[in-house]
Coordinates of C-alpha atoms in Angstrom, one line a residue:
X1 CA 79.1 147.1 77.2
X2 CA 80.8 144.0 78.4
X3 CA 79.1 140.7 79.4
X4 CA 77.0 140.6 82.6
X5 CA 78.8 138.3 85.0
X6 CA 76.2 138.6 87.7
X7 CA 78.4 140.8 89.8
X8 CA 80.0 138.2 92.0
X9 CA 81.2 139.5 95.4
X10 CA 85.0 139.7 96.0
X11 CA 86.3 138.6 99.3
X12 CA 87.1 141.6 101.5
X13 CA 86.2 140.0 104.8
X14 CA 83.9 137.1 105.5
X15 CA 82.0 136.4 108.7
X16 CA 79.1 133.9 109.2
X17 CA 77.6 131.6 111.8
X18 CA 76.3 128.1 111.4
X19 CA 74.0 126.8 114.1
X20 CA 72.8 123.2 114.0
X21 CA 71.5 120.5 116.3
X22 CA 70.8 116.8 115.9
X23 CA 69.9 113.6 117.7
X24 CA 71.9 110.5 117.1
X25 CA 70.7 107.0 118.1
X26 CA 71.4 103.3 117.7
X27 CA 69.5 100.1 118.2
X28 CA 70.8 96.5 117.8
X29 CA 69.7 92.9 118.1
X30 CA 72.0 90.0 118.8
X31 CA 70.9 86.3 118.6
X32 CA 73.0 83.2 119.4
X33 CA 71.3 80.1 118.1
X34 CA 74.3 78.1 119.0
X35 CA 77.4 78.8 121.3
X36 CA 79.5 79.3 118.1
X37 CA 77.1 81.4 116.0
X38 CA 76.0 85.0 116.4
X39 CA 73.4 86.7 114.2
X40 CA 73.1 90.5 114.5
X41 CA 71.2 93.5 113.1
X42 CA 71.9 97.1 113.8
X43 CA 70.1 100.3 112.8
X44 CA 71.6 103.7 113.6
X45 CA 71.5 107.4 112.8
X46 CA 74.4 109.8 113.0
X47 CA 75.6 113.1 111.8
X48 CA 78.8 114.8 110.5
X49 CA 78.9 118.4 111.6
X50 CA 78.5 121.2 109.0
X51 CA 81.5 123.3 108.3
X52 CA 83.0 126.2 106.4
X53 CA 85.2 125.2 103.5
X54 CA 89.0 125.4 103.7
X55 CA 89.7 126.3 100.1
X56 CA 91.7 129.0 98.3
X57 CA 88.8 131.3 97.6
X58 CA 88.5 134.2 95.1
X59 CA 84.9 135.1 95.7
X60 CA 82.7 135.1 98.8
X61 CA 80.3 132.5 97.2
X62 CA 83.0 129.9 97.7
X63 CA 83.0 130.4 101.5
X64 CA 79.3 129.4 102.0
X65 CA 79.1 126.6 104.6
X66 CA 77.8 123.1 104.1
X67 CA 75.2 121.9 106.5
X68 CA 75.4 118.8 108.6
X69 CA 75.4 115.4 106.9
X70 CA 72.9 112.7 108.1
X71 CA 73.6 109.0 107.8
X72 CA 70.9 106.3 108.4
X73 CA 72.8 103.0 108.5
X74 CA 71.4 99.5 108.5
X75 CA 73.5 96.3 108.8
X76 CA 72.8 92.6 109.2
X77 CA 75.4 89.9 109.6
X78 CA 76.5 86.6 111.0
X79 CA 79.7 85.4 112.8
X80 CA 80.5 81.7 113.0
X81 CA 83.3 79.7 114.6
X82 CA 84.2 76.4 113.0
X83 CA 86.6 73.4 113.4
X84 CA 86.9 73.7 117.2
X85 CA 87.6 77.4 117.0
X86 CA 90.4 77.0 114.4
X87 CA 88.4 78.8 111.8
X88 CA 85.8 81.6 111.7
X89 CA 83.6 83.2 109.1
X90 CA 82.0 86.6 109.2
X91 CA 79.5 87.9 106.6
X92 CA 77.6 91.2 106.6
X93 CA 75.4 93.3 104.3
X94 CA 74.7 96.9 104.8
X95 CA 72.8 99.9 103.5
X96 CA 73.7 103.5 104.1
X97 CA 71.2 106.3 103.3
X98 CA 72.8 109.8 103.2
X99 CA 71.1 113.1 103.3
X100 CA 73.1 116.3 102.5
X101 CA 76.4 114.4 102.1
X102 CA 79.3 116.8 102.0
X103 CA 81.5 116.7 99.0
X104 CA 84.1 118.9 97.2
X105 CA 82.5 120.3 94.1
X106 CA 82.6 123.5 92.1
X107 CA 80.8 126.8 91.4
X108 CA 81.0 128.7 88.1
X109 CA 82.0 132.3 88.6
X110 CA 82.8 134.3 85.5
X111 CA 85.3 135.3 84.3
X112 CA 87.3 132.8 86.4
X113 CA 85.4 129.6 85.4
X114 CA 84.8 126.7 87.8
X115 CA 86.2 127.3 91.3
X116 CA 86.3 125.0 94.4
X117 CA 83.4 124.9 96.8
X118 CA 82.0 122.5 99.4
X119 CA 78.5 121.2 98.4
X120 CA 75.7 119.2 100.0
X121 CA 74.4 116.3 97.9
X122 CA 70.7 116.0 98.7
X123 CA 70.5 112.2 98.5
X124 CA 73.1 109.5 98.1
X125 CA 73.4 105.9 99.2
X126 CA 75.8 103.0 99.6
X127 CA 74.9 99.3 99.3
X128 CA 77.5 96.7 100.1
X129 CA 78.5 93.3 101.5
X130 CA 81.6 91.9 103.1
X131 CA 82.9 88.4 103.8
X132 CA 85.9 87.3 105.9
X133 CA 87.4 83.9 106.5
X134 CA 90.1 83.3 109.1
X135 CA 91.8 79.9 109.5
X136 CA 94.5 78.6 111.9
X137 CA 95.4 75.3 110.3
X138 CA 98.5 74.6 112.5
X139 CA 99.9 76.2 115.7
X140 CA 101.4 79.5 114.9
X141 CA 100.0 79.9 111.4
X142 CA 97.0 82.2 110.7
X143 CA 95.5 82.9 107.3
X144 CA 92.8 85.5 106.7
X145 CA 91.0 86.4 103.4
X146 CA 88.4 89.1 103.1
X147 CA 86.5 90.8 100.3
X148 CA 84.2 93.8 100.1
X149 CA 81.6 94.9 97.5
X150 CA 80.5 98.6 97.7
X151 CA 78.1 100.3 95.4
X152 CA 78.2 104.0 96.3
X153 CA 76.0 106.2 94.2
X154 CA 74.5 109.7 94.1
X155 CA 70.7 109.4 94.0
X156 CA 69.8 113.1 93.6
X157 CA 72.1 116.0 92.8
X158 CA 72.3 118.7 90.2
X159 CA 75.8 120.3 90.2
X160 CA 78.4 121.9 88.0
X161 CA 80.7 120.0 85.7
X162 CA 84.3 121.0 84.7
X163 CA 82.9 123.3 81.9
X164 CA 80.6 125.1 84.3
X165 CA 77.4 123.5 83.0
X166 CA 74.6 122.3 85.2
X167 CA 74.6 118.5 85.2
X168 CA 72.3 115.9 86.7
X169 CA 74.7 113.6 88.6
X170 CA 72.0 111.1 89.6
X171 CA 73.4 107.6 89.2
X172 CA 77.0 108.8 89.3
X173 CA 79.6 107.0 91.5
X174 CA 80.6 108.8 94.7
X175 CA 84.3 109.7 94.3
X176 CA 87.0 107.6 96.0
X177 CA 84.9 104.5 96.6
X178 CA 86.2 101.3 95.0
X179 CA 83.5 98.9 94.1
X180 CA 85.6 95.9 94.9
X181 CA 88.3 95.4 97.5
X182 CA 90.1 92.3 98.8
X183 CA 92.8 91.5 101.3
X184 CA 94.8 88.4 102.1
X185 CA 96.9 88.1 105.3
X186 CA 99.3 85.3 106.3
X187 CA 101.2 85.3 109.6
X188 CA 103.4 82.6 111.1
X189 CA 105.1 82.7 114.5
X190 CA 107.3 80.1 116.2
X191 CA 109.6 79.7 119.1
X192 CA 113.3 80.1 118.4
X193 CA 114.6 79.3 121.9
X194 CA 113.4 79.3 125.5
X195 CA 113.4 83.1 125.4
X196 CA 112.9 84.1 121.8
X197 CA 110.2 83.9 119.1
X198 CA 110.2 84.8 115.4
X199 CA 107.5 85.7 113.0
X200 CA 106.9 86.1 109.2
X201 CA 104.0 87.9 107.6
X202 CA 102.6 89.1 104.3
X203 CA 99.6 91.2 103.3
X204 CA 98.3 91.3 99.7
X205 CA 95.6 93.9 99.1
X206 CA 93.6 94.9 96.0
X207 CA 91.3 97.8 95.2
X208 CA 89.4 98.3 92.0
X209 CA 89.3 101.6 90.1
X210 CA 87.3 104.5 91.6
X211 CA 86.2 108.0 90.5
X212 CA 88.5 110.8 91.3
X213 CA 85.9 113.5 90.8
X214 CA 82.1 113.9 90.2
X215 CA 81.3 112.3 86.9
X216 CA 84.9 111.2 86.6
X217 CA 86.1 110.5 83.1
X218 CA 89.2 108.6 82.2
X219 CA 91.6 111.5 83.0
X220 CA 90.4 111.7 86.6
X221 CA 89.8 108.0 87.3
X222 CA 92.0 106.4 90.0
X223 CA 93.1 103.1 88.5
X224 CA 92.9 99.7 90.2
X225 CA 96.0 98.5 92.1
X226 CA 97.4 95.5 94.0
X227 CA 100.1 96.0 96.6
X228 CA 102.2 93.5 98.7
X229 CA 103.6 94.2 102.1
X230 CA 106.1 91.8 103.8
X231 CA 107.5 91.7 107.4
X232 CA 109.7 89.6 109.6
X233 CA 110.4 90.0 113.3
X234 CA 112.0 88.6 116.4
X235 CA 111.2 89.3 120.0
X236 CA 111.0 88.0 123.6
X237 CA 108.6 85.2 124.4
X238 CA 107.0 87.4 127.1
X239 CA 106.5 90.2 124.5
X240 CA 108.7 92.7 126.5
X241 CA 110.6 93.7 123.4
X242 CA 110.3 93.1 119.6
X243 CA 112.2 94.1 116.5
X244 CA 110.4 93.9 113.1
X245 CA 111.8 94.5 109.6
X246 CA 109.2 95.4 107.1
X247 CA 108.7 96.3 103.5
X248 CA 105.6 98.1 102.1
X249 CA 104.6 98.0 98.4
X250 CA 107.6 95.7 97.8
X251 CA 106.7 95.3 94.1
X252 CA 107.0 99.1 93.7
X253 CA 103.6 99.4 92.3
X254 CA 102.9 102.9 90.9
X255 CA 99.3 104.1 91.7
X256 CA 97.4 107.3 92.6
X257 CA 95.7 108.1 95.9
X258 CA 94.1 111.4 94.8
X259 CA 93.5 113.5 91.8
X260 CA 92.4 117.1 91.4
X261 CA 91.1 118.7 88.2
X262 CA 91.8 122.5 88.3
X263 CA 91.1 124.7 85.2
X264 CA 93.0 122.8 82.4
X265 CA 95.2 120.8 84.7
X266 CA 94.9 117.3 86.2
X267 CA 97.0 116.9 89.3
X268 CA 97.6 113.4 90.5
X269 CA 99.1 112.4 93.9
X270 CA 101.1 109.2 93.8
X271 CA 101.3 106.7 96.6
X272 CA 104.6 105.9 98.3
X273 CA 106.9 103.7 96.3
X274 CA 108.6 100.6 97.8
X275 CA 109.5 101.5 101.4
X276 CA 111.6 99.6 103.9
X277 CA 112.0 100.1 107.6
X278 CA 112.6 98.7 111.1
X279 CA 110.3 99.0 114.1
X280 CA 111.5 98.5 117.7
X281 CA 109.1 98.2 120.6
X282 CA 109.5 97.7 124.4
X283 CA 107.0 97.1 127.2
X284 CA 107.9 98.0 130.8

């Protein structure tokens, strides 16, 4: 006799009902020790509704729904204006506690192997901090720099790897979460005449590498990248119309936004190359 594959059920018609309820809440505290300083703390709980997967399914086991995802979020921070309101600084630290986080995973069904499936991760968490500094040193010029640190990890989950083996993913990075991110923005606007104004701007952004799948190895890792966007515009002083010329990813950086491992293939989705355009806006 042939091997026993557990008699998986083929899809001949699938119907199911998912009934859920929840209670979301939020509490916050703001404190202003000085007119230019705000200290705050927030604690909230929210939910992402459960759903049925939208996957190309071969067996009915792939169609099982995921239950709702609960998030308990805590954040503390401070906002401070400096130099007669010509500069500001914002700093925050946060902790997110997830229960039943929804994620795309897999299920082993012989003789096909590992097939797509939505899965609930019992416990996962995110710890992070962010800092932003904004400065307006001269009229018309604004400079902003910000950075974020995010440690997003699975705390408890036993799932299936690409070979169909049961693996303890505790301590594994949550996919598509870069540990480090930074952005720098420069904008300068000036009057050209009694009715016109012009502007120049640039945005430089960086994201560190991230996992493209659970337990991501080098072949499914999304590499770090830095991109530069530029823009120049002209418009009416009263903002009734504006024309802006822009270029995105002007250094033509090649990087991936998504990766999927299916059977023996790695499929990578590249971001847009250098792109130029013109935007025209009117107010009436």
